[in-house]
Each structure stands twice: as structure tokens, then as C-alpha cells.
Coordinates of N, CA and C in Angstrom, one line a residue:
Chain A
X1007 N 178.8 -29.8 -166.6 CA 177.6 -30.4 -166.2 C 176.7 -29.4 -165.5
X1008 N 175.4 -29.4 -165.9 CA 174.5 -28.4 -165.2 C 174.0 -29.0 -163.9
X1009 N 173.8 -28.1 -162.9 CA 173.4 -28.6 -161.6 C 173.3 -27.5 -160.6
X1010 N 173.0 -27.9 -159.4 CA 172.9 -26.9 -158.3 C 174.0 -27.3 -157.3
X1011 N 174.7 -26.3 -156.8 CA 175.8 -26.5 -155.8 C 175.4 -25.7 -154.6
X1012 N 175.7 -26.3 -153.4 CA 175.5 -25.7 -152.2 C 176.7 -25.8 -151.4
X1013 N 177.1 -24.7 -150.7 CA 178.3 -24.8 -149.8 C 178.0 -23.9 -148.6
X1014 N 178.7 -24.4 -147.5 CA 179.5 -25.6 -147.4 C 178.6 -26.8 -147.2
X1015 N 179.1 -28.0 -147.1 CA 178.4 -29.2 -146.9 C 178.0 -29.3 -145.4
X1016 N 178.9 -28.9 -144.6 CA 178.7 -28.9 -143.1 C 179.0 -27.5 -142.6
X1017 N 178.2 -27.0 -141.7 CA 178.5 -25.7 -141.1 C 178.2 -25.7 -139.6
X1018 N 179.1 -25.2 -138.9 CA 178.9 -25.1 -137.4 C 178.8 -23.6 -137.0
X1019 N 177.9 -23.3 -136.2 CA 177.7 -21.9 -135.8 C 177.5 -21.8 -134.3
X1020 N 178.0 -20.8 -133.7 CA 177.8 -20.5 -132.3 C 176.4 -19.8 -132.2
X1021 N 175.8 -20.0 -131.1 CA 174.5 -19.3 -130.8 C 174.8 -17.8 -130.9
X1022 N 173.8 -17.1 -131.5 CA 173.9 -15.6 -131.6 C 174.6 -15.1 -132.9
X1023 N 175.1 -16.0 -133.7 CA 175.8 -15.6 -134.9 C 174.9 -15.8 -136.1
X1024 N 175.0 -14.9 -137.0 CA 174.4 -15.0 -138.3 C 175.3 -15.9 -139.2
X1025 N 174.7 -16.7 -140.1 CA 175.5 -17.5 -141.1 C 174.7 -17.5 -142.4
X1026 N 175.5 -17.5 -143.5 CA 174.9 -17.5 -144.8 C 175.3 -18.8 -145.5
X1027 N 174.2 -19.4 -146.1 CA 174.4 -20.7 -146.9 C 174.3 -20.3 -148.4
X1028 N 175.2 -20.8 -149.1 CA 175.3 -20.5 -150.5 C 174.5 -21.5 -151.4
X1029 N 173.9 -21.0 -152.4 CA 173.2 -21.9 -153.4 C 173.4 -21.2 -154.8
X1030 N 174.0 -22.0 -155.7 CA 174.3 -21.6 -157.1 C 173.7 -22.6 -158.0
X1031 N 173.1 -22.1 -159.1 CA 172.7 -23.1 -160.2 C 173.1 -22.5 -161.6
X1032 N 173.4 -23.5 -162.4 CA 173.8 -23.1 -163.8 C 172.8 -23.8 -164.8
X1033 N 171.6 -24.0 -164.3 CA 170.6 -24.6 -165.2 C 169.7 -23.6 -165.9
X1034 N 170.0 -22.3 -165.7 CA 169.2 -21.2 -166.3 C 167.8 -21.3 -165.8
X1035 N 167.5 -21.7 -164.6 CA 166.2 -21.8 -164.0 C 165.8 -20.4 -163.5
X1036 N 164.5 -20.1 -163.6 CA 164.1 -18.8 -163.1 C 163.7 -18.9 -161.6
X1037 N 163.2 -20.0 -161.2 CA 162.7 -20.1 -159.8 C 163.7 -20.8 -159.0
X1038 N 163.8 -20.4 -157.7 CA 164.7 -21.0 -156.8 C 164.0 -21.0 -155.4
X1039 N 164.4 -22.0 -154.6 CA 163.7 -22.3 -153.3 C 164.7 -22.7 -152.2
X1040 N 164.3 -22.4 -151.0 CA 165.0 -22.9 -149.8 C 164.1 -23.7 -149.0
X1041 N 164.5 -24.9 -148.6 CA 163.8 -25.8 -147.7 C 164.6 -26.1 -146.5
X1042 N 163.9 -26.4 -145.4 CA 164.5 -26.9 -144.2 C 164.0 -28.3 -143.9
X1043 N 164.9 -29.3 -143.5 CA 164.5 -30.6 -143.2 C 165.0 -31.0 -141.8
X1044 N 164.0 -31.4 -141.0 CA 164.4 -31.9 -139.6 C 164.2 -33.4 -139.6
X1045 N 164.8 -34.1 -138.7 CA 164.7 -35.5 -138.6 C 163.3 -36.0 -138.5
X1046 N 162.9 -37.0 -139.3 CA 161.6 -37.5 -139.2 C 160.5 -36.6 -139.8
X1047 N 160.9 -35.6 -140.4 CA 159.9 -34.7 -141.0 C 160.2 -34.5 -142.5
X1048 N 159.2 -34.0 -143.2 CA 159.4 -33.7 -144.6 C 160.1 -32.3 -144.8
X1049 N 160.1 -31.9 -146.0 CA 160.7 -30.6 -146.3 C 159.7 -29.5 -146.0
X1050 N 160.2 -28.4 -145.4 CA 159.3 -27.2 -145.2 C 159.9 -26.0 -145.9
X1051 N 159.1 -25.3 -146.6 CA 159.5 -24.2 -147.5 C 159.9 -22.9 -146.6
X1052 N 161.1 -22.4 -146.8 CA 161.5 -21.2 -146.1 C 161.2 -19.9 -146.9
X1053 N 161.8 -19.8 -148.1 CA 161.6 -18.7 -149.0 C 161.7 -19.3 -150.5
X1054 N 161.1 -18.6 -151.4 CA 161.2 -18.9 -152.8 C 161.3 -17.6 -153.6
X1055 N 161.8 -17.8 -154.8 CA 162.0 -16.6 -155.7 C 161.7 -17.1 -157.1
X1056 N 160.8 -16.4 -157.8 CA 160.4 -16.8 -159.1 C 161.1 -15.9 -160.2
X1057 N 161.8 -14.8 -159.7 CA 162.5 -14.0 -160.7 C 163.5 -13.1 -159.9
X1058 N 164.5 -12.7 -160.6 CA 165.6 -11.9 -160.0 C 165.0 -10.7 -159.3
X1059 N 165.5 -10.3 -158.1 CA 165.1 -9.2 -157.3 C 163.7 -9.3 -156.7
X1060 N 163.2 -10.5 -156.7 CA 161.9 -10.7 -156.1 C 161.9 -12.0 -155.3
X1061 N 161.3 -12.1 -154.1 CA 161.2 -13.4 -153.4 C 160.0 -13.3 -152.5
X1062 N 159.5 -14.4 -152.1 CA 158.3 -14.5 -151.2 C 158.6 -15.4 -150.0
X1063 N 158.0 -15.2 -148.9 CA 158.1 -16.0 -147.7 C 157.4 -17.3 -148.0
X1064 N 158.0 -18.4 -147.4 CA 157.3 -19.7 -147.4 C 156.6 -19.9 -146.1
X1065 N 156.5 -21.1 -145.6 CA 155.8 -21.4 -144.4 C 156.5 -21.2 -143.1
X1066 N 157.9 -21.1 -143.2 CA 158.7 -20.9 -142.0 C 159.8 -19.9 -142.2
X1067 N 159.4 -18.7 -142.6 CA 160.4 -17.7 -143.0 C 161.0 -17.0 -141.8
X1068 N 160.4 -17.0 -140.6 CA 160.8 -16.3 -139.5 C 162.3 -16.7 -139.1
X1069 N 163.1 -15.7 -138.9 CA 164.5 -15.9 -138.5 C 165.5 -16.2 -139.7
X1070 N 164.9 -16.1 -140.9 CA 165.7 -16.3 -142.1 C 165.6 -15.0 -143.1
X1071 N 166.6 -14.8 -143.9 CA 166.5 -13.8 -144.9 C 167.2 -14.3 -146.2
X1072 N 166.8 -13.8 -147.3 CA 167.4 -14.2 -148.6 C 167.6 -13.0 -149.5
X1073 N 168.3 -13.2 -150.6 CA 168.5 -12.2 -151.6 C 168.5 -12.9 -153.0
X1074 N 168.1 -12.2 -154.0 CA 168.2 -12.7 -155.4 C 168.7 -11.6 -156.3
X1075 N 170.0 -11.4 -156.3 CA 170.5 -10.3 -157.1 C 170.9 -10.8 -158.5
X1076 N 171.2 -12.1 -158.6 CA 171.5 -12.8 -159.8 C 170.6 -14.0 -160.0
X1077 N 170.4 -14.3 -161.3 CA 169.6 -15.5 -161.6 C 170.2 -16.7 -161.0
X1078 N 171.5 -16.8 -161.0 CA 172.1 -18.1 -160.7 C 172.3 -18.3 -159.2
X1079 N 172.0 -17.3 -158.4 CA 172.4 -17.3 -157.0 C 171.2 -17.0 -156.1
X1080 N 171.1 -17.7 -155.0 CA 170.0 -17.5 -154.0 C 170.5 -17.8 -152.6
X1081 N 171.3 -17.0 -152.0 CA 171.9 -17.2 -150.7 C 170.8 -17.1 -149.6
X1082 N 171.0 -17.9 -148.6 CA 170.1 -17.9 -147.4 C 170.9 -17.5 -146.2
X1083 N 170.4 -16.5 -145.4 CA 171.0 -16.2 -144.2 C 170.2 -16.6 -143.0
X1084 N 170.8 -17.4 -142.1 CA 170.1 -17.8 -140.9 C 170.5 -16.8 -139.8
X1085 N 169.6 -16.1 -139.3 CA 169.9 -15.0 -138.4 C 169.8 -15.5 -136.9
X1086 N 170.3 -14.7 -136.0 CA 170.3 -15.1 -134.6 C 168.8 -15.2 -134.1
X1087 N 167.9 -14.6 -134.8 CA 166.5 -14.7 -134.4 C 165.9 -16.0 -134.7
X1088 N 166.5 -16.9 -135.4 CA 166.0 -18.2 -135.6 C 166.3 -19.1 -134.4
X1089 N 165.2 -19.5 -133.7 CA 165.4 -20.1 -132.4 C 166.0 -21.5 -132.4
X1090 N 165.8 -22.3 -133.4 CA 166.3 -23.6 -133.5 C 166.8 -23.9 -134.9
X1091 N 168.0 -23.4 -135.2 CA 168.5 -23.4 -136.6 C 169.1 -24.7 -137.0
X1092 N 169.4 -25.6 -136.1 CA 170.1 -26.9 -136.4 C 169.2 -27.7 -137.3
X1093 N 169.6 -28.0 -138.5 CA 168.8 -28.7 -139.5 C 169.6 -28.9 -140.8
X1094 N 168.9 -29.6 -141.7 CA 169.5 -29.9 -143.0 C 168.8 -28.9 -144.0
X1095 N 169.5 -28.1 -144.7 CA 169.0 -27.1 -145.6 C 169.2 -27.5 -147.1
X1096 N 168.1 -27.5 -147.8 CA 168.2 -27.9 -149.2 C 167.7 -26.7 -150.1
X1097 N 168.5 -26.5 -151.2 CA 168.1 -25.5 -152.2 C 167.6 -26.2 -153.4
X1098 N 166.7 -25.6 -154.1 CA 166.2 -26.2 -155.3 C 165.9 -25.1 -156.4
X1099 N 165.7 -25.6 -157.6 CA 165.4 -24.6 -158.7 C 164.4 -25.3 -159.6
X1100 N 163.7 -24.5 -160.4 CA 162.8 -25.1 -161.4 C 162.6 -24.1 -162.6
X1101 N 162.1 -24.6 -163.7 CA 161.7 -23.8 -164.8 C 160.4 -24.3 -165.4
X1102 N 159.6 -23.3 -165.9 CA 158.4 -23.7 -166.5 C 158.6 -24.3 -167.9
X1103 N 159.9 -24.3 -168.4 CA 160.2 -25.0 -169.6 C 160.3 -26.5 -169.5
X1104 N 160.4 -27.0 -168.3 CA 160.4 -28.4 -168.0 C 159.0 -29.0 -168.1
X1105 N 158.9 -30.2 -168.5 CA 157.6 -30.8 -168.8 C 156.7 -30.7 -167.5
X1106 N 157.2 -31.1 -166.4 CA 156.4 -31.1 -165.1 C 156.7 -29.9 -164.2
X1107 N 157.6 -29.0 -164.6 CA 158.0 -27.9 -163.8 C 158.5 -28.5 -162.4
X1108 N 159.2 -29.6 -162.5 CA 159.7 -30.2 -161.3 C 160.9 -29.5 -160.7
X1109 N 161.1 -29.6 -159.4 CA 162.2 -29.0 -158.8 C 163.4 -29.9 -158.7
X1110 N 164.6 -29.3 -159.0 CA 165.8 -30.0 -158.9 C 166.5 -29.5 -157.7
X1111 N 167.1 -30.4 -157.0 CA 167.7 -30.1 -155.7 C 169.2 -30.1 -155.7
X1112 N 169.8 -29.3 -154.8 CA 171.2 -29.4 -154.5 C 171.5 -30.5 -153.5
X1113 N 172.8 -30.7 -153.1 CA 173.2 -31.7 -152.2 C 172.9 -31.4 -150.7
X1114 N 172.6 -30.1 -150.4 CA 172.2 -29.8 -149.1 C 173.4 -29.3 -148.2
X1115 N 173.1 -28.5 -147.2 CA 174.0 -28.0 -146.2 C 173.5 -28.4 -144.8
X1116 N 174.3 -29.1 -144.0 CA 173.9 -29.5 -142.7 C 174.4 -28.5 -141.7
X1117 N 173.5 -27.7 -141.1 CA 173.9 -26.7 -140.1 C 173.7 -27.2 -138.7
X1118 N 174.7 -27.0 -137.9 CA 174.7 -27.3 -136.5 C 175.0 -26.1 -135.6
X1119 N 174.2 -25.8 -134.7 CA 174.4 -24.7 -133.8 C 175.0 -25.3 -132.5
X1120 N 176.2 -24.8 -132.1 CA 176.9 -25.3 -130.9 C 176.5 -24.5 -129.7
Chain B
X482 N 144.6 -30.0 -140.9 CA 144.7 -31.3 -141.5 C 146.0 -31.3 -142.3
X483 N 146.6 -32.5 -142.3 CA 147.8 -32.7 -143.1 C 147.4 -32.7 -144.6
X484 N 148.2 -32.0 -145.4 CA 147.9 -32.0 -146.8 C 148.4 -33.2 -147.5
X485 N 149.6 -33.7 -147.0 CA 150.2 -35.0 -147.6 C 150.4 -35.9 -146.4
X486 N 149.9 -37.1 -146.5 CA 150.1 -38.1 -145.4 C 150.8 -39.3 -146.0
X487 N 151.9 -39.7 -145.3 CA 152.5 -40.9 -145.7 C 152.5 -41.7 -144.4
X488 N 151.8 -42.8 -144.3 CA 151.5 -43.5 -143.1 C 152.6 -44.6 -142.8
X489 N 153.5 -44.9 -143.7 CA 154.5 -45.9 -143.4 C 155.8 -45.3 -143.1
X490 N 156.2 -45.2 -141.9 CA 157.5 -44.6 -141.5 C 158.7 -45.4 -142.1
X491 N 158.5 -46.7 -142.1 CA 159.6 -47.6 -142.6 C 159.1 -48.9 -143.2
X492 N 159.8 -49.4 -144.2 CA 159.4 -50.6 -144.9 C 160.6 -51.4 -145.2
X493 N 160.5 -52.7 -145.1 CA 161.6 -53.7 -145.4 C 161.0 -54.6 -146.5
X494 N 161.7 -54.7 -147.6 CA 161.3 -55.5 -148.7 C 162.4 -56.3 -149.3
X495 N 162.1 -57.5 -149.7 CA 163.1 -58.4 -150.2 C 163.5 -57.9 -151.6
X496 N 164.7 -58.0 -151.9 CA 165.2 -57.7 -153.3 C 164.4 -58.4 -154.3
X497 N 164.1 -57.7 -155.4 CA 163.4 -58.2 -156.6 C 161.9 -58.2 -156.4
X498 N 161.4 -58.0 -155.2 CA 160.0 -57.9 -155.0 C 159.5 -56.5 -155.4
X499 N 158.2 -56.4 -155.7 CA 157.6 -55.1 -155.9 C 157.2 -54.5 -154.5
X500 N 157.2 -53.2 -154.5 CA 156.9 -52.5 -153.3 C 155.9 -51.3 -153.6
X501 N 155.0 -51.1 -152.7 CA 154.0 -50.0 -152.8 C 154.2 -49.0 -151.6
X502 N 154.5 -47.8 -151.9 CA 154.6 -46.7 -150.9 C 153.3 -45.9 -150.9
X503 N 152.7 -45.7 -149.8 CA 151.4 -45.0 -149.7 C 151.5 -43.5 -149.6
X504 N 150.6 -42.8 -150.2 CA 150.5 -41.4 -150.1 C 149.0 -41.0 -150.3
X505 N 148.5 -40.3 -149.3 CA 147.2 -39.7 -149.5 C 147.3 -38.2 -149.4
X506 N 146.4 -37.5 -150.0 CA 146.5 -36.0 -150.0 C 145.2 -35.4 -149.8
X507 N 145.2 -34.1 -149.5 CA 144.0 -33.4 -149.2 C 144.1 -32.0 -149.8
X508 N 143.2 -31.7 -150.7 CA 143.1 -30.4 -151.4 C 141.7 -30.2 -151.9
X509 N 141.3 -29.0 -152.0 CA 140.0 -28.6 -152.6 C 140.2 -28.0 -154.0
X510 N 141.5 -27.8 -154.4 CA 141.7 -27.3 -155.7 C 141.6 -28.4 -156.7
X511 N 140.8 -28.1 -157.8 CA 140.6 -29.1 -158.8 C 141.9 -29.4 -159.7
X512 N 142.8 -28.4 -159.7 CA 144.0 -28.5 -160.4 C 145.2 -28.7 -159.5
X513 N 145.9 -29.8 -159.5 CA 147.0 -30.1 -158.7 C 147.9 -31.1 -159.3
X514 N 149.1 -31.2 -158.7 CA 150.1 -32.2 -159.2 C 150.7 -32.9 -158.1
X515 N 151.1 -34.1 -158.3 CA 151.7 -35.0 -157.2 C 153.0 -35.5 -157.7
X516 N 154.0 -35.3 -156.9 CA 155.4 -35.7 -157.2 C 155.9 -36.7 -156.2
X517 N 156.8 -37.6 -156.6 CA 157.5 -38.5 -155.8 C 159.0 -38.2 -155.9
X518 N 159.7 -38.1 -154.8 CA 161.1 -37.8 -154.7 C 161.8 -38.9 -153.9
X519 N 163.0 -39.3 -154.3 CA 163.8 -40.2 -153.6 C 165.0 -39.5 -152.9
X520 N 165.3 -39.8 -151.7 CA 166.4 -39.1 -151.0 C 167.3 -40.2 -150.4
X521 N 168.4 -40.5 -151.1 CA 169.4 -41.4 -150.6 C 170.1 -40.8 -149.4
X522 N 171.0 -41.6 -148.8 CA 171.6 -41.2 -147.6 C 172.5 -40.0 -147.8
X523 N 172.9 -39.7 -149.0 CA 173.7 -38.5 -149.3 C 172.9 -37.2 -149.1
X524 N 171.6 -37.3 -149.1 CA 170.8 -36.1 -148.8 C 170.1 -35.5 -150.0
X525 N 170.6 -35.7 -151.2 CA 170.1 -35.0 -152.3 C 168.7 -35.6 -152.7
X526 N 167.8 -34.7 -153.1 CA 166.4 -35.2 -153.5 C 166.4 -35.4 -155.0
X527 N 165.9 -36.6 -155.4 CA 165.9 -37.0 -156.8 C 164.4 -37.1 -157.2
X528 N 164.0 -36.4 -158.3 CA 162.7 -36.5 -158.8 C 162.5 -37.8 -159.5
X529 N 161.4 -38.5 -159.2 CA 161.1 -39.8 -159.8 C 159.9 -39.8 -160.8
X530 N 158.8 -39.2 -160.4 CA 157.6 -39.4 -161.2 C 156.6 -38.3 -160.8
X531 N 155.7 -37.9 -161.8 CA 154.7 -36.9 -161.6 C 153.4 -37.3 -162.1
X532 N 152.3 -36.9 -161.4 CA 150.9 -37.2 -161.8 C 150.1 -35.9 -161.7
X533 N 149.5 -35.5 -162.8 CA 148.7 -34.3 -162.8 C 147.2 -34.7 -162.5
X534 N 146.5 -33.8 -161.9 CA 145.1 -34.2 -161.5 C 144.2 -34.4 -162.7
X535 N 144.5 -33.9 -163.8 CA 143.7 -34.1 -165.0 C 144.2 -35.2 -165.9
X536 N 145.3 -35.8 -165.5 CA 145.9 -36.9 -166.4 C 145.0 -38.1 -166.4
X537 N 144.7 -38.6 -167.5 CA 143.7 -39.7 -167.6 C 144.4 -41.1 -167.3
X538 N 145.7 -41.2 -167.5 CA 146.4 -42.4 -167.2 C 147.3 -42.3 -166.1
X539 N 147.6 -43.4 -165.4 CA 148.6 -43.4 -164.3 C 149.9 -43.2 -164.9
X540 N 150.8 -42.4 -164.2 CA 152.1 -42.1 -164.7 C 153.0 -43.3 -164.5
X541 N 153.9 -43.5 -165.5 CA 155.0 -44.5 -165.4 C 156.3 -43.9 -165.8
X542 N 157.4 -44.4 -165.1 CA 158.7 -44.0 -165.5 C 159.6 -45.1 -165.2
X543 N 159.9 -46.0 -166.2 CA 160.8 -47.1 -165.9 C 160.2 -48.1 -164.9
X544 N 160.9 -48.3 -163.9 CA 160.4 -49.2 -162.8 C 159.4 -48.6 -161.9
X545 N 159.2 -47.3 -162.0 CA 158.3 -46.6 -161.1 C 156.9 -46.4 -161.8
X546 N 155.9 -46.6 -161.1 CA 154.6 -46.2 -161.6 C 153.8 -45.6 -160.4
X547 N 152.8 -44.9 -160.8 CA 152.0 -44.2 -159.8 C 150.5 -44.7 -159.8
X548 N 150.1 -45.3 -158.8 CA 148.7 -45.8 -158.7 C 147.8 -44.6 -158.2
X549 N 147.2 -43.9 -159.1 CA 146.5 -42.7 -158.8 C 145.0 -43.0 -158.7
X550 N 144.5 -42.8 -157.5 CA 143.0 -43.0 -157.3 C 142.4 -41.7 -156.8
X551 N 141.9 -41.0 -157.8 CA 141.5 -39.6 -157.5 C 140.4 -39.5 -156.5
X552 N 139.4 -40.4 -156.6 CA 138.3 -40.3 -155.7 C 138.7 -40.6 -154.2
X553 N 139.7 -41.4 -154.1 CA 140.2 -41.7 -152.7 C 141.3 -40.8 -152.3
X554 N 141.7 -39.9 -153.2 CA 142.8 -39.0 -152.9 C 144.1 -39.7 -152.5
X555 N 144.4 -40.7 -153.3 CA 145.7 -41.4 -153.0 C 146.5 -41.4 -154.3
X556 N 147.8 -41.5 -154.1 CA 148.8 -41.5 -155.1 C 150.0 -42.3 -154.7
X557 N 149.8 -43.6 -154.7 CA 150.8 -44.5 -154.2 C 151.9 -44.8 -155.3
X558 N 153.1 -44.9 -154.8 CA 154.2 -45.2 -155.7 C 154.5 -46.7 -155.7
X559 N 154.6 -47.2 -156.9 CA 154.9 -48.6 -157.0 C 156.3 -48.8 -157.6
X560 N 157.1 -49.5 -157.0 CA 158.5 -49.8 -157.5 C 158.5 -51.3 -157.9
X561 N 158.7 -51.6 -159.1 CA 158.7 -53.0 -159.5 C 160.2 -53.6 -159.4
X562 N 160.3 -54.8 -159.2 CA 161.6 -55.5 -159.2 C 162.6 -54.7 -158.4
X563 N 162.4 -54.5 -157.1 CA 163.2 -53.7 -156.3 C 164.7 -54.1 -156.3
X564 N 165.6 -53.1 -156.2 CA 167.0 -53.3 -156.2 C 167.6 -52.7 -154.9
X565 N 168.8 -53.2 -154.6 CA 169.5 -52.7 -153.4 C 169.6 -51.2 -153.4
X566 N 169.8 -50.6 -154.6 CA 170.0 -49.2 -154.7 C 168.7 -48.4 -154.5
X567 N 167.6 -49.1 -154.3 CA 166.3 -48.4 -154.0 C 166.2 -48.0 -152.6
X568 N 167.1 -48.5 -151.7 CA 167.0 -48.2 -150.3 C 167.3 -46.7 -150.1
X569 N 166.3 -46.0 -149.6 CA 166.3 -44.6 -149.4 C 165.1 -44.1 -148.7
X570 N 165.0 -42.8 -148.5 CA 163.8 -42.2 -148.1 C 163.0 -41.8 -149.3
X571 N 161.7 -41.9 -149.2 CA 160.8 -41.5 -150.4 C 159.8 -40.5 -149.9
X572 N 159.7 -39.4 -150.6 CA 158.7 -38.4 -150.2 C 157.7 -38.1 -151.3
X573 N 156.5 -38.0 -150.9 CA 155.4 -37.6 -151.7 C 155.2 -36.1 -151.5
X574 N 154.9 -35.4 -152.6 CA 154.7 -33.9 -152.5 C 153.6 -33.5 -153.4
X575 N 153.0 -32.4 -153.1 CA 151.8 -31.9 -153.9 C 152.0 -30.4 -154.2
X576 N 151.6 -30.1 -155.5 CA 151.5 -28.7 -155.9 C 150.1 -28.4 -156.1
X577 N 149.5 -27.4 -155.4 CA 148.1 -27.0 -155.6 C 148.0 -25.9 -156.6
X578 N 147.1 -26.0 -157.5 CA 147.0 -25.0 -158.6 C 147.5 -25.5 -159.9
X579 N 147.4 -24.7 -160.9 CA 147.8 -25.2 -162.2 C 149.3 -25.4 -162.3
X580 N 149.7 -26.1 -163.4 CA 151.1 -26.5 -163.5 C 152.1 -25.4 -163.5
X581 N 151.7 -24.3 -164.2 CA 152.6 -23.1 -164.3 C 152.1 -21.9 -163.5
X582 N 152.9 -21.3 -162.8 CA 152.5 -20.1 -162.0 C 152.4 -20.3 -160.6
X583 N 152.5 -21.6 -160.1 CA 152.5 -21.9 -158.7 C 153.4 -23.1 -158.4
X584 N 154.6 -22.8 -158.1 CA 155.6 -23.9 -158.0 C 155.7 -24.4 -156.5
X585 N 155.0 -23.9 -155.6 CA 155.2 -24.3 -154.2 C 154.7 -25.7 -154.0
X586 N 155.6 -26.5 -153.3 CA 155.3 -27.9 -153.0 C 155.1 -28.1 -151.5
X587 N 154.2 -29.0 -151.2 CA 154.0 -29.4 -149.8 C 154.4 -30.9 -149.7
X588 N 155.3 -31.2 -148.8 CA 155.9 -32.6 -148.7 C 155.3 -33.3 -147.5
X589 N 155.2 -34.7 -147.7 CA 154.9 -35.6 -146.6 C 156.1 -35.8 -145.8
X590 N 155.9 -36.7 -144.7 CA 157.0 -36.9 -143.8 C 157.9 -38.0 -144.3
X591 N 157.6 -38.7 -145.3 CA 158.5 -39.7 -145.9 C 158.3 -41.1 -145.4
X592 N 158.8 -42.0 -146.2 CA 158.9 -43.5 -145.9 C 160.3 -43.9 -146.1
X593 N 160.9 -44.6 -145.1 CA 162.3 -45.1 -145.3 C 162.1 -46.5 -145.8
X594 N 162.6 -46.8 -147.0 CA 162.6 -48.1 -147.6 C 163.9 -48.8 -147.5
X595 N 163.9 -50.0 -147.1 CA 165.2 -50.8 -147.0 C 165.0 -52.0 -147.8
X596 N 165.8 -52.3 -148.7 CA 165.8 -53.5 -149.6 C 166.7 -54.5 -149.0
X597 N 166.2 -55.7 -148.7 CA 167.0 -56.8 -148.1 C 167.5 -57.7 -149.2
X598 N 168.8 -58.0 -149.2 CA 169.4 -58.9 -150.2 C 168.8 -60.3 -150.0

């Protein structure tokens, strides 16, 4: 079955530690995205990548970093510079070959800073 | 100014009734697209329906339809014959620019829909 996987589902981190969230897709999509969701708010774009080895900052990139070495993978690192990292993180992908170029989402990772 | 506004934080609807979820948007770009996503308690976002700014007819997908009023900049989601499984958060989102080449989406704050048996 094609889809997007994110791991882990739940992640706990101590203050001052970097942590990496995994996102893998087997949909052969070119574009991938990372969003952050806080309670009572919509999704906010952190980073996106339209092609391997290239990515752009979204609206709230400070304190985060990404890489896109393979088409299938787009890991997100939450660094110690991120002041309030506790949130729900969603990864998505899309392709221009789909009728509406809609984004498909993974199940998410809930990050809690202790 | 907010680009996507969803004014209903929560709604309660009787099972089998129709429900309308409001969404207004703000853009000066003549080419844009509007999406509705459903987020169940599991957290995953599910794409429901899409409306392009140049589409002549309102979009429909099964029990979902989009009441697109371009002059009023509104794109309300209508769910007919609601079911218990429709209980979820619903998000309206907008892509500014043409369909291909600009995939960034701006999301509203969502509406929590609860279907009452």
C-alpha cells in the first residue's frame, strides 16, 4: 500500500536536546512538507521541498532544519534553538500528476518537551 | 489579516441532518485553490474536496459539496446526511497562485464537528 509513514508516533525530549522526526513516502511524490499544529490552531508550514537536494523555509522555520537526500525521505530536526517545540508535527507530500495537486498527510508525530 | 477564517470553533449536529461549515478567505491573486481537509481524532489529515478559482461549477464529492461564492470570498463545506463518522476537525486551506508550481497551503484554525446520534 502506498502512503506516508512518520516515526515515532510519540516523542519525548529533554530541554536542550536536538531530535529528528522521520518522514518516508512511497507514493513517488516530488514535493514534501513539514507542518506544525498547536492546540486550537491550524497547520503552519515549517519547511517544504519540491525536489531532491533542495528545500525552502516556510512560515515558522526558525529552530528547525531539514534534509532531502532521497526522494522518499524528508527528515525534520527540531533543534535546541526552537523555543517551544511541544506540538503535533505532520508530514505531507504531493505530485503535480494528481488532478488537484492535493497534499497527502502522514499520521503525525506528537513531540513533548519535558 | 487572516488569509483563511473559520468562525465556528465547534458545531453539534443531529445525525442525518445536513451541516454547513463556514470558510472565508482573503487573497488578491486571481488564481487560487481552496481545499477542505478532515482530521479525525487519530490526527491524520484527509483530503475531502477542492475548488479552483476559475471553476465554473461548485465542486462535489459524494456527500461533500462546496458552496463557492467568489464575490463574497467564501467557500463553505456542505455535508449532506451527516453520519457519526463525520465527527472530526475540519480545516479549510488555500493555495495562492496557479495549480502547479506553488504548492504552499495556508490553513484556517478549523471547526470541530460533533454528530449527535
